[in-house]
């Protein structure tokens, strides 16, 4: 059996396990990398090369910098201020919630953003006698779409950027996603304000109901809140300016170190804030991507996809197909896993068409 076919079988098994989650995602990804090494698709020394990839460092650094905003209570304070400023009418409250949700999630964890704002929204809804579900669902959507505005807004953005880099292309810059992310966010907010609100449920929730927090505020020192906010702002500015002697990874790690040194969060909290599932998922899928490239499995998928589309599909058609596939997969599996799985396929198809992988 040809190496390309064997690699495709490994990829299919990995995809099936991602969808079913019979075993944890991180274990599936790392097992895929080990399988590629055992089968000789890649040298043994490359099996765990993903753990030394600079993108992993970027992930870790931004997880810590973002967590400092939650641990100091700054994210919660921003949310409370803006949401309360919006007033208690259903429309103005919904607009305020979606703006702050999208804004915070563009540079912080979208899960953490939603979690820290939920108690705020519940309390205001109870006081204003507004069904909480009519505000919580817009919050969830805003946190989701806001994450696509910047490179660090959501793990899939960093993963596809890392895939480009692994194939020898220029990775995405910090605000490159914003050209599409901001218009989509604006459309999502407008849709919810003028159409979606008529489709929202009207379930009542108790403001005192226990809400499981992703990250709770552990200190409420205004000085540390200011410091954590300044650290995040400086990191974002440095990343956006794309300074030659300071890479994105260096900016993220320096920011994380300063967060710990200034006491915005403890060393243990810094370790705990890192999403290790995302780290190992990315690190495991990088060698699988290399195996697809070296065995020709990626090219085989690209040729099959192109022939299925009539032999000479336009880049727009193939982009649409990949978009539909990824949207479908994320209904059954983690969007991070879907991005890690499809990113090398997208690059291979782009190469086959002679189009830009971006």
CSV table of C-alpha atoms in Angstrom, one decimal:
chain,number,residue,atom,x,y,z
A,1,UNK,CA,0.0,0.0,0.0
A,2,UNK,CA,1.3,3.4,-1.0
A,3,UNK,CA,2.4,5.7,1.9
A,4,UNK,CA,-0.1,8.4,0.8
A,5,UNK,CA,-3.0,5.9,1.2
A,6,UNK,CA,-1.7,4.8,4.6
A,7,UNK,CA,-1.5,8.4,5.7
A,8,UNK,CA,-5.0,9.1,4.5
A,9,UNK,CA,-6.2,6.1,6.6
A,10,UNK,CA,-4.5,7.6,9.7
A,11,UNK,CA,-6.1,10.9,8.9
A,12,UNK,CA,-9.5,9.3,8.6
A,13,UNK,CA,-9.1,7.6,11.9
A,14,UNK,CA,-8.0,10.8,13.5
A,15,UNK,CA,-11.0,12.6,12.0
A,16,UNK,CA,-13.4,9.9,13.3
A,17,UNK,CA,-12.0,10.1,16.8
A,18,UNK,CA,-12.2,13.9,16.7
A,19,UNK,CA,-15.9,13.7,15.8
A,20,UNK,CA,-16.9,11.0,18.2
A,21,UNK,CA,-14.5,12.0,21.0
A,22,UNK,CA,-14.2,8.4,22.1
A,23,UNK,CA,-10.8,9.4,23.6
A,24,UNK,CA,-9.7,13.0,24.5
A,25,UNK,CA,-8.8,15.3,21.6
A,26,UNK,CA,-5.2,15.9,22.8
A,27,UNK,CA,-4.6,12.1,23.0
A,28,UNK,CA,-6.1,11.6,19.5
A,29,UNK,CA,-3.8,14.4,18.1
A,30,UNK,CA,-0.6,13.1,19.7
A,31,UNK,CA,-1.5,9.5,18.8
A,32,UNK,CA,-1.8,10.6,15.2
A,33,UNK,CA,1.7,12.1,15.3
A,34,UNK,CA,3.1,9.0,16.9
A,35,UNK,CA,1.4,6.8,14.3
A,36,UNK,CA,3.0,8.8,11.5
A,37,UNK,CA,6.4,8.3,13.1
A,38,UNK,CA,5.9,4.6,13.6
A,39,UNK,CA,4.8,4.1,10.0
A,40,UNK,CA,7.8,6.0,8.7
A,41,UNK,CA,5.9,8.9,7.2
A,42,UNK,CA,8.2,11.3,9.1
A,43,UNK,CA,11.5,10.9,11.0
A,44,UNK,CA,11.1,9.9,14.6
A,45,UNK,CA,12.7,13.2,15.8
A,46,UNK,CA,9.9,15.1,14.1
A,47,UNK,CA,7.0,13.3,16.0
A,48,UNK,CA,7.1,15.7,18.8
A,49,UNK,CA,8.4,18.7,16.9
A,50,UNK,CA,5.1,20.4,17.2
A,51,UNK,CA,5.8,21.0,20.9
A,52,UNK,CA,8.8,23.1,20.0
A,53,UNK,CA,6.9,25.1,17.4
A,54,UNK,CA,6.9,28.9,18.2
A,55,UNK,CA,3.1,28.9,17.7
A,56,UNK,CA,2.8,26.8,20.9
A,57,UNK,CA,4.6,29.5,22.7
A,58,UNK,CA,2.3,32.1,21.3
A,59,UNK,CA,-0.7,30.1,22.5
A,60,UNK,CA,0.7,29.8,26.0
A,61,UNK,CA,1.7,33.4,26.3
A,62,UNK,CA,-1.7,34.8,25.2
A,63,UNK,CA,-3.6,32.4,27.5
A,64,UNK,CA,-1.7,33.8,30.5
A,65,UNK,CA,-2.0,37.5,29.4
A,66,UNK,CA,-5.8,37.0,28.8
A,67,UNK,CA,-6.2,35.2,32.1
A,68,UNK,CA,-4.7,38.1,34.0
A,69,UNK,CA,-7.6,40.3,32.8
A,70,UNK,CA,-10.0,37.8,34.4
A,71,UNK,CA,-8.1,37.2,37.6
A,72,UNK,CA,-7.7,40.9,38.4
A,73,UNK,CA,-11.4,41.4,37.6
A,74,UNK,CA,-10.7,44.0,34.9
A,75,UNK,CA,-12.7,42.1,32.2
A,76,UNK,CA,-15.6,41.8,34.6
A,77,UNK,CA,-15.4,45.5,35.4
A,78,UNK,CA,-15.3,46.5,31.8
A,79,UNK,CA,-18.3,44.3,31.1
A,80,UNK,CA,-20.3,45.7,34.1
A,81,UNK,CA,-19.6,49.3,33.2
A,82,UNK,CA,-20.5,49.0,29.5
A,83,UNK,CA,-23.6,46.8,30.0
A,84,UNK,CA,-24.9,49.1,32.8
A,85,UNK,CA,-24.2,52.2,30.7
A,86,UNK,CA,-26.4,50.6,28.0
A,87,UNK,CA,-29.5,50.9,30.1
A,88,UNK,CA,-32.2,48.4,30.9
A,89,UNK,CA,-34.3,48.4,27.7
A,90,UNK,CA,-34.1,45.2,25.8
A,91,UNK,CA,-32.6,46.6,22.6
A,92,UNK,CA,-30.0,48.9,24.2
A,93,UNK,CA,-29.0,46.2,26.6
A,94,UNK,CA,-28.6,43.6,23.8
A,95,UNK,CA,-26.5,46.1,21.8
A,96,UNK,CA,-24.2,46.8,24.8
A,97,UNK,CA,-23.8,43.1,25.6
A,98,UNK,CA,-22.9,42.2,22.1
A,99,UNK,CA,-20.4,45.1,21.7
A,100,UNK,CA,-18.6,44.3,24.9
A,101,UNK,CA,-18.7,40.5,24.3
A,102,UNK,CA,-17.3,40.9,20.8
A,103,UNK,CA,-14.7,43.4,21.9
A,104,UNK,CA,-13.4,41.4,24.8
A,105,UNK,CA,-13.4,38.1,22.9
A,106,UNK,CA,-11.4,39.6,20.1
A,107,UNK,CA,-8.3,39.6,22.3
A,108,UNK,CA,-9.3,37.3,25.2
A,109,UNK,CA,-10.8,33.8,25.5
A,110,UNK,CA,-14.3,33.8,24.1
A,111,UNK,CA,-15.4,31.2,26.7
A,112,UNK,CA,-13.9,33.2,29.5
A,113,UNK,CA,-15.6,36.4,28.1
A,114,UNK,CA,-19.0,34.7,28.1
A,115,UNK,CA,-18.5,33.2,31.5
A,116,UNK,CA,-17.5,36.4,33.2
A,117,UNK,CA,-20.3,38.4,31.7
A,118,UNK,CA,-23.1,35.9,32.4
A,119,UNK,CA,-23.6,36.8,36.1
A,120,UNK,CA,-23.7,40.5,35.1
A,121,UNK,CA,-26.3,39.9,32.4
A,122,UNK,CA,-28.4,37.7,34.7
A,123,UNK,CA,-28.5,40.4,37.4
A,124,UNK,CA,-29.4,43.2,35.1
A,125,UNK,CA,-32.1,41.1,33.4
A,126,UNK,CA,-33.6,40.2,36.7
A,127,UNK,CA,-33.7,43.8,37.8
A,128,UNK,CA,-35.2,44.9,34.5
A,129,UNK,CA,-37.6,42.0,34.3
A,130,UNK,CA,-36.2,40.9,30.9
A,131,UNK,CA,-36.1,37.2,30.1
A,132,UNK,CA,-32.4,36.3,30.5
A,133,UNK,CA,-32.2,33.9,27.6
A,134,UNK,CA,-33.0,36.8,25.2
A,135,UNK,CA,-29.7,38.4,26.3
A,136,UNK,CA,-27.5,35.3,27.0
A,137,UNK,CA,-27.9,34.0,23.5
A,138,UNK,CA,-26.7,37.3,21.9
A,139,UNK,CA,-23.8,37.2,24.3
A,140,UNK,CA,-22.8,33.8,23.2
A,141,UNK,CA,-23.0,34.8,19.5
A,142,UNK,CA,-21.1,38.0,20.1
A,143,UNK,CA,-18.3,36.2,22.0
A,144,UNK,CA,-18.1,33.7,19.1
A,145,UNK,CA,-17.9,36.1,16.2
A,146,UNK,CA,-15.7,38.6,18.1
A,147,UNK,CA,-13.0,35.9,18.3
A,148,UNK,CA,-12.4,36.0,14.6
A,149,UNK,CA,-11.3,39.6,14.5
A,150,UNK,CA,-7.6,39.1,15.5
A,151,UNK,CA,-5.0,36.4,15.2
A,152,UNK,CA,-5.2,35.6,18.9
A,153,UNK,CA,-9.0,35.9,19.3
A,154,UNK,CA,-9.6,32.2,18.9
A,155,UNK,CA,-7.3,29.1,18.6
A,156,UNK,CA,-8.4,28.2,15.0
A,157,UNK,CA,-6.9,31.5,13.8
A,158,UNK,CA,-3.5,30.7,15.2
A,159,UNK,CA,-3.7,27.1,14.0
A,160,UNK,CA,-4.3,28.1,10.3
A,161,UNK,CA,-1.6,30.7,10.6
A,162,UNK,CA,0.7,28.0,11.9
A,163,UNK,CA,-0.2,25.7,9.0
A,164,UNK,CA,0.7,28.4,6.5
A,165,UNK,CA,4.1,28.8,8.2
A,166,UNK,CA,4.7,25.0,8.2
A,167,UNK,CA,4.2,24.9,4.5
A,168,UNK,CA,6.7,27.7,3.9
A,169,UNK,CA,4.2,30.6,3.5
A,170,UNK,CA,4.0,33.9,5.2
A,171,UNK,CA,1.7,33.5,8.3
A,172,UNK,CA,-1.2,35.8,9.0
A,173,UNK,CA,-0.5,39.1,10.6
A,174,UNK,CA,-2.2,40.2,13.9
A,175,UNK,CA,-5.1,42.2,12.3
A,176,UNK,CA,-5.3,40.5,9.0
A,177,UNK,CA,-8.4,38.6,10.1
A,178,UNK,CA,-10.1,41.9,10.9
A,179,UNK,CA,-10.8,42.7,7.3
A,180,UNK,CA,-13.3,39.9,7.3
A,181,UNK,CA,-13.9,39.6,11.1
A,182,UNK,CA,-15.1,43.1,11.7
A,183,UNK,CA,-17.7,43.2,8.9
A,184,UNK,CA,-19.0,39.7,10.0
A,185,UNK,CA,-19.3,40.9,13.6
A,186,UNK,CA,-21.1,44.1,12.5
A,187,UNK,CA,-23.5,42.0,10.4
A,188,UNK,CA,-24.1,39.5,13.3
A,189,UNK,CA,-24.9,42.3,15.7
A,190,UNK,CA,-27.2,44.0,13.2
A,191,UNK,CA,-29.0,40.7,12.4
A,192,UNK,CA,-29.5,40.0,16.1
A,193,UNK,CA,-30.8,43.5,16.7
A,194,UNK,CA,-33.3,43.6,13.8
A,195,UNK,CA,-34.2,40.0,13.0
A,196,UNK,CA,-32.7,37.5,15.4
A,197,UNK,CA,-34.3,39.0,18.5
A,198,UNK,CA,-37.7,37.9,17.2
A,199,UNK,CA,-36.5,34.3,17.2
A,200,UNK,CA,-35.0,34.3,20.7
A,201,UNK,CA,-36.5,32.1,23.5
A,202,UNK,CA,-38.0,33.6,26.6
A,203,UNK,CA,-36.8,31.4,29.3
A,204,UNK,CA,-36.5,32.9,32.8
A,205,UNK,CA,-33.4,32.4,34.9
A,206,UNK,CA,-32.7,33.3,38.5
A,207,UNK,CA,-30.1,36.0,38.9
A,208,UNK,CA,-28.8,34.2,42.0
A,209,UNK,CA,-28.4,31.0,40.1
A,210,UNK,CA,-25.0,29.4,40.3
A,211,UNK,CA,-23.0,30.0,37.2
A,212,UNK,CA,-19.9,28.0,36.5
A,213,UNK,CA,-17.1,30.4,35.9
A,214,UNK,CA,-14.3,29.7,33.4
A,215,UNK,CA,-12.0,32.0,35.3
A,216,UNK,CA,-13.0,33.9,38.5
A,217,UNK,CA,-11.6,37.1,39.7
A,218,UNK,CA,-9.2,36.4,42.6
A,219,UNK,CA,-8.1,39.9,43.4
A,220,UNK,CA,-9.9,43.3,43.1
A,221,UNK,CA,-6.9,45.6,43.3
A,222,UNK,CA,-7.5,48.5,41.0
A,223,UNK,CA,-3.8,49.0,40.5
A,224,UNK,CA,-3.4,45.4,39.3
A,225,UNK,CA,-6.4,45.9,37.0
A,226,UNK,CA,-4.7,48.9,35.4
A,227,UNK,CA,-1.4,46.9,35.1
A,228,UNK,CA,-3.1,43.9,33.4
A,229,UNK,CA,-4.9,46.2,31.0
A,230,UNK,CA,-1.7,48.0,30.1
A,231,UNK,CA,0.1,44.7,29.6
A,232,UNK,CA,-2.6,43.5,27.2
A,233,UNK,CA,-2.7,46.8,25.3
A,234,UNK,CA,1.1,46.9,24.9
A,235,UNK,CA,1.2,43.3,23.7
A,236,UNK,CA,-1.5,44.0,21.1
A,237,UNK,CA,0.2,47.2,19.9
A,238,UNK,CA,3.5,45.4,19.5
A,239,UNK,CA,1.9,42.5,17.7
A,240,UNK,CA,0.0,44.9,15.4
A,241,UNK,CA,3.1,47.0,14.6
A,242,UNK,CA,4.9,43.8,13.5
A,243,UNK,CA,8.2,45.0,14.9
A,244,UNK,CA,11.0,43.0,13.3
A,245,UNK,CA,13.1,42.4,16.4
A,246,UNK,CA,10.1,41.4,18.5
A,247,UNK,CA,8.1,38.4,17.2
A,248,UNK,CA,4.5,37.7,18.1
A,249,UNK,CA,5.7,34.9,20.3
A,250,UNK,CA,8.2,37.1,22.1
A,251,UNK,CA,5.6,39.7,22.8
A,252,UNK,CA,3.2,37.2,24.2
A,253,UNK,CA,5.7,35.6,26.5
A,254,UNK,CA,7.1,38.9,27.7
A,255,UNK,CA,3.5,39.9,28.5
A,256,UNK,CA,2.9,36.7,30.4
A,257,UNK,CA,6.1,37.0,32.4
A,258,UNK,CA,5.2,40.6,33.4
A,259,UNK,CA,1.7,39.5,34.4
A,260,UNK,CA,3.3,37.1,36.9
A,261,UNK,CA,6.1,39.4,38.1
A,262,UNK,CA,3.6,42.2,38.8
A,263,UNK,CA,1.3,39.9,40.7
A,264,UNK,CA,-1.6,40.1,38.3
A,265,UNK,CA,-1.8,36.4,38.7
A,266,UNK,CA,0.3,33.8,40.5
A,267,UNK,CA,2.6,31.3,38.9
A,268,UNK,CA,0.1,28.5,39.6
A,269,UNK,CA,-2.7,30.5,38.1
A,270,UNK,CA,-0.6,31.1,35.0
A,271,UNK,CA,0.0,27.4,34.5
A,272,UNK,CA,-3.7,26.7,35.1
A,273,UNK,CA,-4.8,29.3,32.6
A,274,UNK,CA,-3.1,27.6,29.7
A,275,UNK,CA,-5.5,25.4,27.6
A,276,UNK,CA,-3.3,22.3,27.4
A,277,UNK,CA,-5.8,20.5,25.2
A,278,UNK,CA,-5.4,23.2,22.5
A,279,UNK,CA,-1.6,23.1,23.0
A,280,UNK,CA,-1.3,19.3,22.5
A,281,UNK,CA,-3.9,19.3,19.7
A,282,UNK,CA,-1.9,21.8,17.7
A,283,UNK,CA,1.4,20.1,18.5
A,284,UNK,CA,0.0,16.7,17.5
A,285,UNK,CA,-1.5,17.8,14.2
A,286,UNK,CA,1.6,19.7,13.0
A,287,UNK,CA,3.6,16.4,12.4
A,288,UNK,CA,0.5,14.9,10.8
A,289,UNK,CA,0.4,17.9,8.4
A,290,UNK,CA,4.1,17.3,7.6
A,291,UNK,CA,3.3,13.6,7.0
A,292,UNK,CA,0.5,14.6,4.6
A,293,UNK,CA,2.9,16.8,2.7
A,294,UNK,CA,5.8,14.3,2.6
A,295,UNK,CA,3.8,11.2,1.7
A,296,UNK,CA,1.7,13.0,-1.0
A,297,UNK,CA,-1.5,12.4,0.9
A,298,UNK,CA,-2.3,16.2,0.9
A,299,UNK,CA,-1.7,16.3,-2.9
A,300,UNK,CA,-3.9,13.2,-3.3
A,301,UNK,CA,-6.8,14.9,-1.4
A,302,UNK,CA,-6.3,18.0,-3.5
A,303,UNK,CA,-6.4,16.2,-6.8
A,304,UNK,CA,-9.5,14.2,-5.7
A,305,UNK,CA,-11.2,17.4,-4.6
A,306,UNK,CA,-10.4,19.3,-7.8
A,307,UNK,CA,-11.5,16.4,-10.0
A,308,UNK,CA,-14.7,16.1,-8.1
A,309,UNK,CA,-15.4,19.8,-8.8
A,310,UNK,CA,-15.0,19.3,-12.6
A,311,UNK,CA,-11.3,19.4,-13.0
A,312,UNK,CA,-10.7,23.2,-12.9
A,313,UNK,CA,-12.8,24.8,-10.2
A,314,UNK,CA,-12.2,28.4,-9.4
A,315,UNK,CA,-10.6,29.3,-6.0
A,316,UNK,CA,-13.9,30.8,-4.9
A,317,UNK,CA,-15.7,27.5,-5.5
A,318,UNK,CA,-13.1,25.5,-3.6
A,319,UNK,CA,-13.1,28.1,-0.8
A,320,UNK,CA,-16.9,27.8,-0.6
A,321,UNK,CA,-16.6,24.0,-0.4
A,322,UNK,CA,-14.0,24.1,2.4
A,323,UNK,CA,-16.2,26.6,4.2
A,324,UNK,CA,-19.2,24.4,4.0
A,325,UNK,CA,-17.2,21.3,5.1
A,326,UNK,CA,-15.7,23.2,8.1
A,327,UNK,CA,-19.1,24.6,9.1
A,328,UNK,CA,-20.5,21.1,9.0
A,329,UNK,CA,-17.7,19.5,11.0
A,330,UNK,CA,-17.9,22.1,13.7
A,331,UNK,CA,-21.4,21.0,14.5
A,332,UNK,CA,-20.0,17.7,15.6
A,333,UNK,CA,-16.5,18.4,16.8
A,334,UNK,CA,-14.4,21.2,18.3
A,335,UNK,CA,-13.7,24.1,16.0
A,336,UNK,CA,-10.0,23.9,17.1
A,337,UNK,CA,-9.9,20.3,16.0
A,338,UNK,CA,-11.7,21.0,12.8
A,339,UNK,CA,-9.2,23.8,12.0
A,340,UNK,CA,-6.2,21.5,12.8
A,341,UNK,CA,-7.7,18.8,10.5
A,342,UNK,CA,-8.6,21.0,7.6
A,343,UNK,CA,-5.8,23.6,7.5
A,344,UNK,CA,-3.2,21.3,5.7
A,345,UNK,CA,-6.0,20.1,3.3
A,346,UNK,CA,-6.8,23.7,2.5
A,347,UNK,CA,-3.1,24.6,1.8
A,348,UNK,CA,-2.7,21.5,-0.4
A,349,UNK,CA,-5.8,22.3,-2.5
A,350,UNK,CA,-4.6,25.9,-2.9
A,351,UNK,CA,-1.2,24.6,-4.1
A,352,UNK,CA,-3.0,22.4,-6.6
A,353,UNK,CA,-5.0,25.3,-7.9
A,354,UNK,CA,-2.0,27.6,-7.9
A,355,UNK,CA,-3.9,30.0,-5.7
A,356,UNK,CA,-2.8,31.8,-2.5
A,357,UNK,CA,-3.4,29.5,0.6
A,358,UNK,CA,-4.6,32.6,2.5
